[in-house]
Short mmCIF file of C-alpha atoms in Angstrom, two decimals:
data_model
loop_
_atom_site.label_atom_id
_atom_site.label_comp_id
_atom_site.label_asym_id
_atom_site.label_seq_id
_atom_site.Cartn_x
_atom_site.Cartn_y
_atom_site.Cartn_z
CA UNK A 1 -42.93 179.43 38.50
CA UNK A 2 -39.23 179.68 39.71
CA UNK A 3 -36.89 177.21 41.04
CA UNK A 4 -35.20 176.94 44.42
CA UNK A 5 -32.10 175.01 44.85
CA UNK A 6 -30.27 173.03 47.52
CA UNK A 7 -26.65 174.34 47.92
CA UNK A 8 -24.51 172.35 46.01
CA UNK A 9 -27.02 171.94 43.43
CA UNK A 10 -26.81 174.99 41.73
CA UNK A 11 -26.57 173.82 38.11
CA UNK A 12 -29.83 171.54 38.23
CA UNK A 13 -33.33 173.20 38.59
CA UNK A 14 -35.16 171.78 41.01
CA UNK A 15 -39.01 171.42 42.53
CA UNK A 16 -40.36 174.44 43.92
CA UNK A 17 -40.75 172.16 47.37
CA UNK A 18 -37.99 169.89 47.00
CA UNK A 19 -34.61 168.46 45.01
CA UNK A 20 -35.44 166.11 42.26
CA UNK A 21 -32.19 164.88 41.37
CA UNK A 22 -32.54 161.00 40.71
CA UNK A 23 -29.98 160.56 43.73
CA UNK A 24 -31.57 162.10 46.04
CA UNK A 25 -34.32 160.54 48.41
CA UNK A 26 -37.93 161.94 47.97
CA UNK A 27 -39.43 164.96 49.34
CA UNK A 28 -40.06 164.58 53.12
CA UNK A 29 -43.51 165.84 53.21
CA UNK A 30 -44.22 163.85 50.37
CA UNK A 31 -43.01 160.10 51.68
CA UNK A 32 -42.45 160.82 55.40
CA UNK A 33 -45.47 158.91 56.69
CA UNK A 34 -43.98 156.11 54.61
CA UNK A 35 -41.09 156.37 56.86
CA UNK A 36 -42.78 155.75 59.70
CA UNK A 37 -45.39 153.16 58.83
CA UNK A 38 -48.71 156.12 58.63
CA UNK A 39 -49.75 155.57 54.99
CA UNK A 40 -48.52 154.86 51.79
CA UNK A 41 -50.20 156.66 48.96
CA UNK A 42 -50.07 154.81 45.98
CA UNK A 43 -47.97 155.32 42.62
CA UNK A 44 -50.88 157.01 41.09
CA UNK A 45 -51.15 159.47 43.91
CA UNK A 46 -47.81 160.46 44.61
CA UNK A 47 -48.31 161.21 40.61
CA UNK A 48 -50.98 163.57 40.71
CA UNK A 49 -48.85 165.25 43.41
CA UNK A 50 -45.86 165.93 41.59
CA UNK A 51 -48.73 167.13 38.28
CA UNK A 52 -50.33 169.56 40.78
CA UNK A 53 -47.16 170.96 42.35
CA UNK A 54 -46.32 171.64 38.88
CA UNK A 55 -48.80 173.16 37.22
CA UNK A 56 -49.81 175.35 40.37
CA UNK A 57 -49.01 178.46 39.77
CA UNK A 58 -46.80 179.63 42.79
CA UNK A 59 -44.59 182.49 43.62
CA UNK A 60 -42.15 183.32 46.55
CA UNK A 61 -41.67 187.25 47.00
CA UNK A 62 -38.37 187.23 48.48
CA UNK A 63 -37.40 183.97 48.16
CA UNK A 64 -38.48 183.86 44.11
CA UNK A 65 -34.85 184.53 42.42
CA UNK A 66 -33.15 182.39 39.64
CA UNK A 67 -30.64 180.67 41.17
CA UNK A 68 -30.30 182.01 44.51
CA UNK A 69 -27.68 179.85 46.11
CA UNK A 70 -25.48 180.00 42.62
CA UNK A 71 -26.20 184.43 42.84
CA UNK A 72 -24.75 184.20 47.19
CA UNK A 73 -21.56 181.83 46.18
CA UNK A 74 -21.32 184.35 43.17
CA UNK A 75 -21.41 187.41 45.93
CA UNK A 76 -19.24 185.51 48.13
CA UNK A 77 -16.61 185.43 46.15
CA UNK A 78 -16.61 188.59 44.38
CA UNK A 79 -16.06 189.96 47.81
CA UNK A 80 -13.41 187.70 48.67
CA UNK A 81 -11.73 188.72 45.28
CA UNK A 82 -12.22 192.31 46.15
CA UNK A 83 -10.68 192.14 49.53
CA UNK A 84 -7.70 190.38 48.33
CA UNK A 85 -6.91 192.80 46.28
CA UNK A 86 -7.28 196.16 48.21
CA UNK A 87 -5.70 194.01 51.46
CA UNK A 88 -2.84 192.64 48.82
CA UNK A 89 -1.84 196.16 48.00
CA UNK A 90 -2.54 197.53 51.35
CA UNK A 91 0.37 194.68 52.96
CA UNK A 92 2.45 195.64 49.63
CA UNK A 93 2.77 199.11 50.80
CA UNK A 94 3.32 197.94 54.06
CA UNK A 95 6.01 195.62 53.77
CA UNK A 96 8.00 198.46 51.66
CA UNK A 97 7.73 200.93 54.88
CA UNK A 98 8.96 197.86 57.06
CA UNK A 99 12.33 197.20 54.65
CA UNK A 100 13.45 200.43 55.41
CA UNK A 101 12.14 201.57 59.21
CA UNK A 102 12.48 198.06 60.70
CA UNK A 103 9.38 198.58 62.69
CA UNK A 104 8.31 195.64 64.61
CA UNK A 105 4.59 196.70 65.47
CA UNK A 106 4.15 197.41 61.61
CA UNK A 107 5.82 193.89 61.01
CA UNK A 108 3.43 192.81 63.16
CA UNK A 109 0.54 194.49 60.92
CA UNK A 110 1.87 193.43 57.16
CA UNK A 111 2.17 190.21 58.43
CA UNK A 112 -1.40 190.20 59.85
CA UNK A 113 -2.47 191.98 56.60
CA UNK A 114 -1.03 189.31 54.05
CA UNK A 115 -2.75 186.34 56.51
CA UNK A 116 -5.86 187.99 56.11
CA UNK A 117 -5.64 188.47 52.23
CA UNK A 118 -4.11 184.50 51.86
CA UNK A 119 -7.78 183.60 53.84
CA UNK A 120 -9.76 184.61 51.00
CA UNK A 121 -7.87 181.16 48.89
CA UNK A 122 -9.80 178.15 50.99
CA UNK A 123 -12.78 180.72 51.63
CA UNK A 124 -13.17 181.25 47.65
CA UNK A 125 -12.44 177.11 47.37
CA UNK A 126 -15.09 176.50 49.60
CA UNK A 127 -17.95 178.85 47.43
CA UNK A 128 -16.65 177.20 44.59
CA UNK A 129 -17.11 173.64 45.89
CA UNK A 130 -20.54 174.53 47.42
CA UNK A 131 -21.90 175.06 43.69
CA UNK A 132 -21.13 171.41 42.46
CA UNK A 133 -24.24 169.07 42.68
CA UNK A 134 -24.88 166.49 45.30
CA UNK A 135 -23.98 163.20 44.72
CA UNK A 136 -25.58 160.01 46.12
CA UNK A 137 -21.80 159.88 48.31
CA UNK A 138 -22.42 163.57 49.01
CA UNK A 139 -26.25 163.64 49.21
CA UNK A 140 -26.29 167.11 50.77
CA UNK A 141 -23.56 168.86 48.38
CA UNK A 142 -20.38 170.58 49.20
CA UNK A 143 -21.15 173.09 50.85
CA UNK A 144 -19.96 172.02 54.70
CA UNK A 145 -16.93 172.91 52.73
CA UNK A 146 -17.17 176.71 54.10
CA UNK A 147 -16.48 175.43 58.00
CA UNK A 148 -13.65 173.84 56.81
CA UNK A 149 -12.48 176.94 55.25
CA UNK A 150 -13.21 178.49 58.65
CA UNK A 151 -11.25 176.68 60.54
CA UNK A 152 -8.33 177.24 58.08
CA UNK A 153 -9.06 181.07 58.63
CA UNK A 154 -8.94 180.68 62.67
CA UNK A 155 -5.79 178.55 62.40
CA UNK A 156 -3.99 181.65 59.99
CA UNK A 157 -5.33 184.28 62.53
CA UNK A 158 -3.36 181.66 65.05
CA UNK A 159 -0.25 181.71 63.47
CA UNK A 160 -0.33 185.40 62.78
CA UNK A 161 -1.44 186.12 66.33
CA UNK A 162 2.07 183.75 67.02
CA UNK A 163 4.08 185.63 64.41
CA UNK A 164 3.62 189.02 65.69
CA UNK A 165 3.83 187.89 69.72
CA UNK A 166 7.24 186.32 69.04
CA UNK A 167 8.72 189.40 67.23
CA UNK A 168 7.56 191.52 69.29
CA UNK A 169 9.20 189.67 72.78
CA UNK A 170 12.30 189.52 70.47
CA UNK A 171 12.35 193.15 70.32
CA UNK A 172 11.87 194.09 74.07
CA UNK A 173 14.74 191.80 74.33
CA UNK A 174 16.69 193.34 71.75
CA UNK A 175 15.57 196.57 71.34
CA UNK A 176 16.96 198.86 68.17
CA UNK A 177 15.91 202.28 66.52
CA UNK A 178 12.93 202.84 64.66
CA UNK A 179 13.68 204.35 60.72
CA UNK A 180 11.96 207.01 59.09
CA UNK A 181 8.64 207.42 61.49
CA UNK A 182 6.73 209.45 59.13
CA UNK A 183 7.03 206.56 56.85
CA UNK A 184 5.57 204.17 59.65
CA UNK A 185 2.74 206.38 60.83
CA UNK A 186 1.43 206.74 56.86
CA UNK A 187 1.65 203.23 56.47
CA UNK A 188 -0.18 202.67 59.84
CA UNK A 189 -3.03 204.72 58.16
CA UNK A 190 -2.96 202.94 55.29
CA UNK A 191 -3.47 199.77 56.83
CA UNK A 192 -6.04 200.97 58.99
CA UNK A 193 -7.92 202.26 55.98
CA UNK A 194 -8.01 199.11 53.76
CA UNK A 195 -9.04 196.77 56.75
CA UNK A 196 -11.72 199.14 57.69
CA UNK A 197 -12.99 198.94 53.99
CA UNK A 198 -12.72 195.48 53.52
CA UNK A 199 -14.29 194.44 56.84
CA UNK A 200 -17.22 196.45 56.62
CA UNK A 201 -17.43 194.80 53.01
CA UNK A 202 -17.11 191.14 54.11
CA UNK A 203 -19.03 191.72 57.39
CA UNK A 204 -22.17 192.92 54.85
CA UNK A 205 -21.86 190.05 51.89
CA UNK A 206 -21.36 187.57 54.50
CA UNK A 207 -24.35 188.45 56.60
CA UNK A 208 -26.47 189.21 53.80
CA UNK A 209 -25.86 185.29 52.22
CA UNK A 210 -25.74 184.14 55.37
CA UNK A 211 -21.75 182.52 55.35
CA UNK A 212 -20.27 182.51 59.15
CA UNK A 213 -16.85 182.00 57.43
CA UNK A 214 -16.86 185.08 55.84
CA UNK A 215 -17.90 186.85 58.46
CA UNK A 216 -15.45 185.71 60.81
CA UNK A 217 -13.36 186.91 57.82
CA UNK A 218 -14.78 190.45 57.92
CA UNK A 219 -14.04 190.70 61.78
CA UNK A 220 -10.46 189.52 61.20
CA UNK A 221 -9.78 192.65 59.06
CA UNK A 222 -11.50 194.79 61.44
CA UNK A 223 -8.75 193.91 64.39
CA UNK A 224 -6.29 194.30 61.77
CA UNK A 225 -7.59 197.90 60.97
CA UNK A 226 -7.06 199.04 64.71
CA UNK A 227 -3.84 197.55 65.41
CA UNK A 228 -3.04 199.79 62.34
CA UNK A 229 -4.15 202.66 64.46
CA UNK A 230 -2.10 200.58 67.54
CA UNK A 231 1.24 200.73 65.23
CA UNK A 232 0.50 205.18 65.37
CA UNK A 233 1.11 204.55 69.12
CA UNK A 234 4.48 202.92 68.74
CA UNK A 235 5.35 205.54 65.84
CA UNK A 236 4.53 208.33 68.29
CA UNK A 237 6.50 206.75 71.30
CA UNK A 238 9.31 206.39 68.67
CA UNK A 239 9.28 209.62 68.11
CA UNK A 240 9.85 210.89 71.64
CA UNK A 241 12.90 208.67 71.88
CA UNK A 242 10.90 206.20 73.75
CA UNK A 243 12.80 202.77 71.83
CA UNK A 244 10.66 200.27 73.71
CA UNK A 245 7.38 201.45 71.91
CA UNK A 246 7.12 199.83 69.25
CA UNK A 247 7.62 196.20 70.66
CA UNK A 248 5.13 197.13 73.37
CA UNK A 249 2.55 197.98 71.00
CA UNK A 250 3.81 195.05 68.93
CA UNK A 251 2.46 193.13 71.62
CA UNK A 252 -0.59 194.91 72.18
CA UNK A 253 -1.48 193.92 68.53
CA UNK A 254 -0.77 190.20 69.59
CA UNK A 255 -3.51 190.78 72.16
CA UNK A 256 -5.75 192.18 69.58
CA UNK A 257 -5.30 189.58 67.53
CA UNK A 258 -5.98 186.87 70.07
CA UNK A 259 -9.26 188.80 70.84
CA UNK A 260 -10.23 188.20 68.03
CA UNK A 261 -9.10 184.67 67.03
CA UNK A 262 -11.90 183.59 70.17
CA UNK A 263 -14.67 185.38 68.35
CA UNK A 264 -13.97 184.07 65.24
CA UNK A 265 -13.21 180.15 66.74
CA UNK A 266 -16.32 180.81 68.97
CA UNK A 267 -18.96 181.98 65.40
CA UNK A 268 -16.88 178.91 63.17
CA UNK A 269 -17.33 176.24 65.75
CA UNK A 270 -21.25 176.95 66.40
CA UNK A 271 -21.46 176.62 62.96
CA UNK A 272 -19.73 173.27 62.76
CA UNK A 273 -21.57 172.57 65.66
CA UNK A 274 -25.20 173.01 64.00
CA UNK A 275 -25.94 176.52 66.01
CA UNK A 276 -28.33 178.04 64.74
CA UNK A 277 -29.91 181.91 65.75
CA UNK A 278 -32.96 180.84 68.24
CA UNK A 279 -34.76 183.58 66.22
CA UNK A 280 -34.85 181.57 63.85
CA UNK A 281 -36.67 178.47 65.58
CA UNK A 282 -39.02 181.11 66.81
CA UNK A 283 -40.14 182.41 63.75
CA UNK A 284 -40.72 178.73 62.11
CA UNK A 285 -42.49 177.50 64.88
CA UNK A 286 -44.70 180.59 64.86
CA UNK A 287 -44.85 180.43 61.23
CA UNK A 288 -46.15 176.64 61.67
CA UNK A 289 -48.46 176.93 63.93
CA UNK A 290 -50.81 179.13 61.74
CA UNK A 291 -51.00 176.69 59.21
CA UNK A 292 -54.90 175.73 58.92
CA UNK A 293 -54.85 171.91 60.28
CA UNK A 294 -51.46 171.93 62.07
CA UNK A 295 -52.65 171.01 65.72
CA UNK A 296 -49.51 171.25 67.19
CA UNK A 297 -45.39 171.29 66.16
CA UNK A 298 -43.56 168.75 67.34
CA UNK A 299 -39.45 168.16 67.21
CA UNK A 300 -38.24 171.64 64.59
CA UNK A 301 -34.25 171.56 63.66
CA UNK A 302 -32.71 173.71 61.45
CA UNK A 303 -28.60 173.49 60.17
CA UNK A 304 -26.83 175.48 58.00
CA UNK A 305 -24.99 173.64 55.01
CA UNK A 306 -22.83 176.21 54.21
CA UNK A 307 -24.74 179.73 53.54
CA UNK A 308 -28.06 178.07 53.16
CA UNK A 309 -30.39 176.35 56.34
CA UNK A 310 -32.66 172.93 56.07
CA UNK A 311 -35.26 172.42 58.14
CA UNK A 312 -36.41 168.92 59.56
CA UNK A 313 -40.03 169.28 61.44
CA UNK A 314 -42.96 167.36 62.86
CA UNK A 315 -46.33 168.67 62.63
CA UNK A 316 -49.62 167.01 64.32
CA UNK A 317 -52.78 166.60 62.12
CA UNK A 318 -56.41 165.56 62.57
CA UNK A 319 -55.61 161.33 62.97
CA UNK A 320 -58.66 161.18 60.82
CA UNK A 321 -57.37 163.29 57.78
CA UNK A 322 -56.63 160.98 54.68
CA UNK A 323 -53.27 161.09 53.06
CA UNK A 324 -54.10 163.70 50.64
CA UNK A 325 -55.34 165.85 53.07
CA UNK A 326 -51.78 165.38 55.83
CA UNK A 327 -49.76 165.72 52.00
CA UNK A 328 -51.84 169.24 51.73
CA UNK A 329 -51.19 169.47 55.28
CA UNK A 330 -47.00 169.39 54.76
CA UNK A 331 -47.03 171.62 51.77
CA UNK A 332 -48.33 174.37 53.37
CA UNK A 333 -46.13 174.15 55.92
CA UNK A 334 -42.99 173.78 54.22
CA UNK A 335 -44.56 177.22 52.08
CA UNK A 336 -44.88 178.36 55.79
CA UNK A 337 -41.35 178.28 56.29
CA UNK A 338 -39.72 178.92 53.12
CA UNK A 339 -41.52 182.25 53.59
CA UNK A 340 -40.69 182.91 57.60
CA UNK A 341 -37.20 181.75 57.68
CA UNK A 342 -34.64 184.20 56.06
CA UNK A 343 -31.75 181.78 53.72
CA UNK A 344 -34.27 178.50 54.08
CA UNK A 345 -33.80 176.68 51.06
CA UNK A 346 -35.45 173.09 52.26
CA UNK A 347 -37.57 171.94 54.17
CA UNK A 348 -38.42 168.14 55.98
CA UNK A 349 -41.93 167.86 57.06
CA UNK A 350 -43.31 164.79 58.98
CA UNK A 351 -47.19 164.44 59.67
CA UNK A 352 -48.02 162.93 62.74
CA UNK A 353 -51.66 161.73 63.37
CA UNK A 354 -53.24 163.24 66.47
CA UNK A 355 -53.25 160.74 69.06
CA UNK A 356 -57.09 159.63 70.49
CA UNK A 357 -58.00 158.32 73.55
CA UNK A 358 -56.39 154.59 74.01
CA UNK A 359 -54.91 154.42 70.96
CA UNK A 360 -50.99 152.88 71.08
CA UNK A 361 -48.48 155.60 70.02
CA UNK A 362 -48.07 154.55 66.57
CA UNK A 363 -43.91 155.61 66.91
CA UNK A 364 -43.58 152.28 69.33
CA UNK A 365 -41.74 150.08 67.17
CA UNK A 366 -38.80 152.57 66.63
CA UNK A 367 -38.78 153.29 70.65
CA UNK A 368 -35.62 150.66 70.78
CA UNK A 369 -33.73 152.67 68.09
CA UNK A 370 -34.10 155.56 69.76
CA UNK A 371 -32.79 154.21 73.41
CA UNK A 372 -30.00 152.83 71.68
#
């Protein structure tokens, strides 16, 4: 029997349905009709419980890896290590071309090139962080930690997109020779090559551990690969004697950069913002509702906490069934989803009796907390 883990807690094993940590709360589906006043097994049953969870033997195809959040942090940031380098030596060579052709567009792209290596710092914090355990002040973990990295990645593609606009107005205004265009239009390949490589590389780790920031990341090299190709442009115009080029393409790489500074605010605010693929509600409600004794799913929510999702959920069983059968109930579904929902790591389930005829809705006395 393997372990799954809640980000954050990636140096504590944990129950194959739930974190055990002594400071953490129980297991939803294990005390959630305690919560709301439906049952409350006794010491001895919630005993036999944790025994037969235990001693079950149980195995999750996909989801059955040793330390699966610690292995996505540790993919996370090999990428981001990766990428800083080959982007480091890509704005290296770069900058060198710049010193001696004074090219504004290419200014424009070192400068963008360097912003987008320096991102991979708070990214790499943020895996880092997510791997520490909860603690009963951070009863989730760290990992939230990788939207605030994201919003320090959208603020540097800000102030690059800044950078390069106000060099290149300074230019149109005070236009001088380009140096050495052969030099300019190499290093515009260069650049265009690295960020290609290093997108497609940070697009595919971040997708595959499911981490918006790093994704956002990915795209941000991407726009920095074609306004390489954009500095070509200003190189060729240079060439025909055209001086004006290369601060017009300078700010055609602002443009760029803007485009994709909405993208990337747009994918790290949803995030922040709980947003989660409706896919993904799709598939757990389907997954739920062929549970043997589920009658119906009630109120489903899913977040990410950094590269991993919880799930909160509120199934309706048979109002007759006894506590061991809704707990049986609530295992199966959380199995449900663990399965059915790609990067799931937890799950909250809530039994709700099926309501019969005349009888009072047995949520009434929290009606008044809700209003309010």
């Amino acid at each position: 029997m393997s372990d799954r883990q809640e980000p954050g807690q990636d140096h504590e094993p944990r129950h194959r349905h739930g974190p055990s940590p002594s400071h953490e709360q129980p297991r939803g589906h294990r005390h959630e009709r305690d919560r709301h006043g439906h049952g409350h097994p006794d010491a001895l049953s919630r005993h036999h419980g944790r025994l037969r969870h235990l001693l079950t033997p149980h195995s999750h195809e996909t989801a059955d890896k040793v330390d699966s959040a610690l292995e996505s942090s540790a993919r996370g940031l090999r990428a981001l290590w990766v990428s800083l380098a080959v982007l480091g030596a890509t704005a290296l060579a770069q900058a060198v071309v710049v010193a001696v052709s004074g090219s504004v567009a290419l200014l424009g792209d070192t400068v963008h090139n360097a912003a987008d290596a320096l991102t991979a710092v708070p990214l790499g914090i943020a895996f880092v962080l997510g791997r520490r355990a909860a603690t009963r002040r951070f009863t989730y973990g760290y990992g939230r930690a990788e939207d605030l990295a994201g919003v320090v990645i959208v603020l540097t593609i800000a102030a690059s997109a800044a950078f390069a606009g106000w060099t290149a107005v300074d230019r149109l205004l005070d236009p001088r020779p380009m140096n050495h265009v052969p030099a300019v239009a190499v290093a515009a390949l260069v650049g265009f090559a690295g960020n290609e490589w290093v997108a497609r590389y940070r697009i595919r780790v971040g997708r595959a551990i499911g981490s918006a920031a790093l994704v956002a990341d990915g795209l941000h090299a991407r726009t920095d690969g074609f306004t390489s190709l954009a500095v070509l442009l200003g190189a060729g115009g240079a060439a025909l004697g055209w001086q004006l080029a290369d601060p017009v393409v300078g700010l055609a790489i602002t443009a760029a950069i803007v485009l994709v500074l909405r993208d990337a605010a747009r994918e790290v605010f949803g995030r922040m913002m709980d947003a989660v693929d409706p896919t993904l509600v799709d598939r757990a409600e389907q997954a739920l509702s062929e549970i043997p004794g589920v009658r119906a799913v009630g109120e489903l929510r899913l977040r990410w906490i950094g590269h991993r999702l919880r799930a909160e959920v509120a199934v309706v069983v048979d109002g007759g069934a006894t506590v061991r059968e809704a707990h049986r109930v609530a295992v199966d579904a959380e199995h449900a989803l663990l399965h059915a929902v790609p990067r799931l790591t937890a799950a909250l389930v809530h039994a709700d009796p099926e309501p019969a005829p005349g009888e009072q809705d047995p949520h009434l006395p929290l009606a008044h907390h809700a209003a309010a």
